[in-house]
Amino acid sequence: MNIRPIKTEADYRETLREIETLMSADAGTEAGDRLDVLATLVEAYERTHFPMDLPDAVEAIKFRMEQQGLTVDDLIPAIGRKNRVYEVLARRRPLTVRMIRALNKSFNIPAESLINQRVAPRAA
């Protein structure tokens, strides 16, 4: 099995083409093992060259709400009164540490996303 590191964009594209040809390989076969190794190399290359930014806190909350069919009322135990939930979702109020902990625990929203906050500027 001749495998080399992915160092260039051309190496990356070539490896993706090869992975495409191996997608139907059975696990435990030589082709399946090659697919596993190449996928690992591509993942490492992409992590370095195409890093993904975490969503901000409000986007993470809205995503989880959509994903789990949650309503504003479902967030009250984690955030506080209904008006406070609306303020957070409108970016008029930042999350507190207590809110971050509760959202993380209750809804499995990654804490890394919850601490990534953008608050709307106040109107003059």
Coordinates of C-alpha atoms in Angstrom, one line a residue:
M1 CA 0.0 0.0 0.0
N2 CA 1.8 3.1 -1.3
I3 CA 0.4 6.1 0.5
R4 CA 2.0 9.5 0.8
P5 CA 1.1 12.6 2.8
I6 CA -1.1 15.3 1.2
K7 CA 1.0 18.3 0.8
T8 CA -0.5 20.3 -2.1
E9 CA -3.9 21.1 -3.5
A10 CA -3.1 18.7 -6.4
D11 CA -2.4 15.9 -3.9
Y12 CA -5.6 16.7 -2.2
R13 CA -7.7 16.6 -5.4
E14 CA -6.0 13.3 -6.5
T15 CA -6.7 11.7 -3.1
L16 CA -10.4 12.8 -3.2
R17 CA -10.7 11.1 -6.7
E18 CA -9.2 7.9 -5.3
I19 CA -11.5 8.0 -2.3
E20 CA -14.4 8.2 -4.7
T21 CA -13.3 5.1 -6.5
L22 CA -13.0 3.2 -3.1
M23 CA -16.3 4.2 -1.6
S24 CA -17.9 0.8 -2.1
A25 CA -14.9 -1.1 -0.6
D26 CA -15.8 -3.5 2.2
A27 CA -14.3 -3.0 5.6
G28 CA -11.4 -5.2 6.5
T29 CA -10.3 -5.6 2.8
E30 CA -7.1 -4.0 1.4
A31 CA -9.3 -1.5 -0.5
G32 CA -11.3 -0.8 2.7
D33 CA -8.1 -0.2 4.7
R34 CA -6.8 2.1 2.0
L35 CA -10.0 4.1 2.1
D36 CA -9.7 4.5 5.9
V37 CA -6.2 5.7 5.7
L38 CA -6.9 8.1 2.8
A39 CA -10.0 9.5 4.5
T40 CA -7.8 10.2 7.6
L41 CA -5.2 12.0 5.5
V42 CA -7.9 14.1 3.8
E43 CA -9.5 15.0 7.2
A44 CA -6.1 16.2 8.5
Y45 CA -5.5 18.2 5.4
E46 CA -8.9 19.8 5.5
R47 CA -8.7 20.6 9.3
T48 CA -5.4 22.5 8.5
H49 CA -6.4 24.2 5.2
F50 CA -10.1 24.7 5.5
P51 CA -10.8 25.3 9.2
M52 CA -14.5 25.7 10.1
D53 CA -15.5 28.6 12.4
L54 CA -17.8 27.7 15.2
P55 CA -21.3 29.2 14.9
D56 CA -22.0 32.1 17.3
A57 CA -24.2 31.4 20.3
V58 CA -27.5 32.6 18.9
E59 CA -27.0 30.6 15.7
A60 CA -26.1 27.5 17.7
I61 CA -29.3 27.9 19.8
K62 CA -31.5 28.5 16.8
F63 CA -30.0 25.5 15.1
R64 CA -30.7 23.3 18.1
M65 CA -34.3 24.7 18.3
E66 CA -34.9 23.8 14.7
Q67 CA -33.2 20.4 15.0
Q68 CA -35.2 19.4 18.1
G69 CA -38.5 21.3 17.4
L70 CA -38.0 23.5 20.5
T71 CA -39.9 26.7 21.2
V72 CA -39.1 29.8 23.1
D73 CA -40.9 28.3 26.1
D74 CA -38.6 25.3 26.0
L75 CA -35.6 27.7 26.6
I76 CA -37.1 29.4 29.7
P77 CA -35.6 27.0 32.2
A78 CA -32.2 27.5 30.8
I79 CA -32.3 31.3 30.0
G80 CA -35.0 32.8 32.1
R81 CA -38.3 34.6 31.5
K82 CA -39.7 34.6 28.0
N83 CA -38.7 38.2 27.4
R84 CA -35.2 37.4 28.3
V85 CA -35.2 34.5 25.8
Y86 CA -36.3 36.9 23.1
E87 CA -33.6 39.4 24.1
V88 CA -30.9 36.7 23.8
L89 CA -32.3 35.4 20.4
A90 CA -32.4 39.1 19.1
R91 CA -28.7 39.5 20.3
R92 CA -29.8 42.3 22.7
R93 CA -28.6 40.4 25.8
P94 CA -25.5 38.3 26.1
L95 CA -25.6 34.8 27.7
T96 CA -24.4 34.6 31.2
V97 CA -22.2 31.7 32.5
R98 CA -25.3 30.2 34.2
M99 CA -27.2 30.3 30.9
I100 CA -24.3 28.8 29.0
R101 CA -24.0 25.9 31.5
A102 CA -27.8 25.3 31.4
L103 CA -28.0 25.3 27.6
N104 CA -25.0 23.0 27.3
K105 CA -26.4 20.6 29.8
S106 CA -30.1 20.6 28.8
F107 CA -29.7 20.8 25.0
N108 CA -26.1 19.5 24.4
I109 CA -25.1 22.7 22.6
P110 CA -21.3 22.8 22.6
A111 CA -20.0 25.3 25.1
E112 CA -17.4 26.5 22.6
S113 CA -20.3 27.8 20.4
L114 CA -22.2 29.3 23.3
I115 CA -19.2 31.4 24.4
N116 CA -18.8 32.7 20.8
Q117 CA -21.2 35.6 21.2
R118 CA -22.1 38.6 19.1
V119 CA -24.3 41.2 20.7
A120 CA -26.2 43.7 18.5
P121 CA -25.1 47.3 19.0
R122 CA -27.5 49.4 21.0
A123 CA -29.6 51.9 19.0
A124 CA -28.9 55.5 19.8

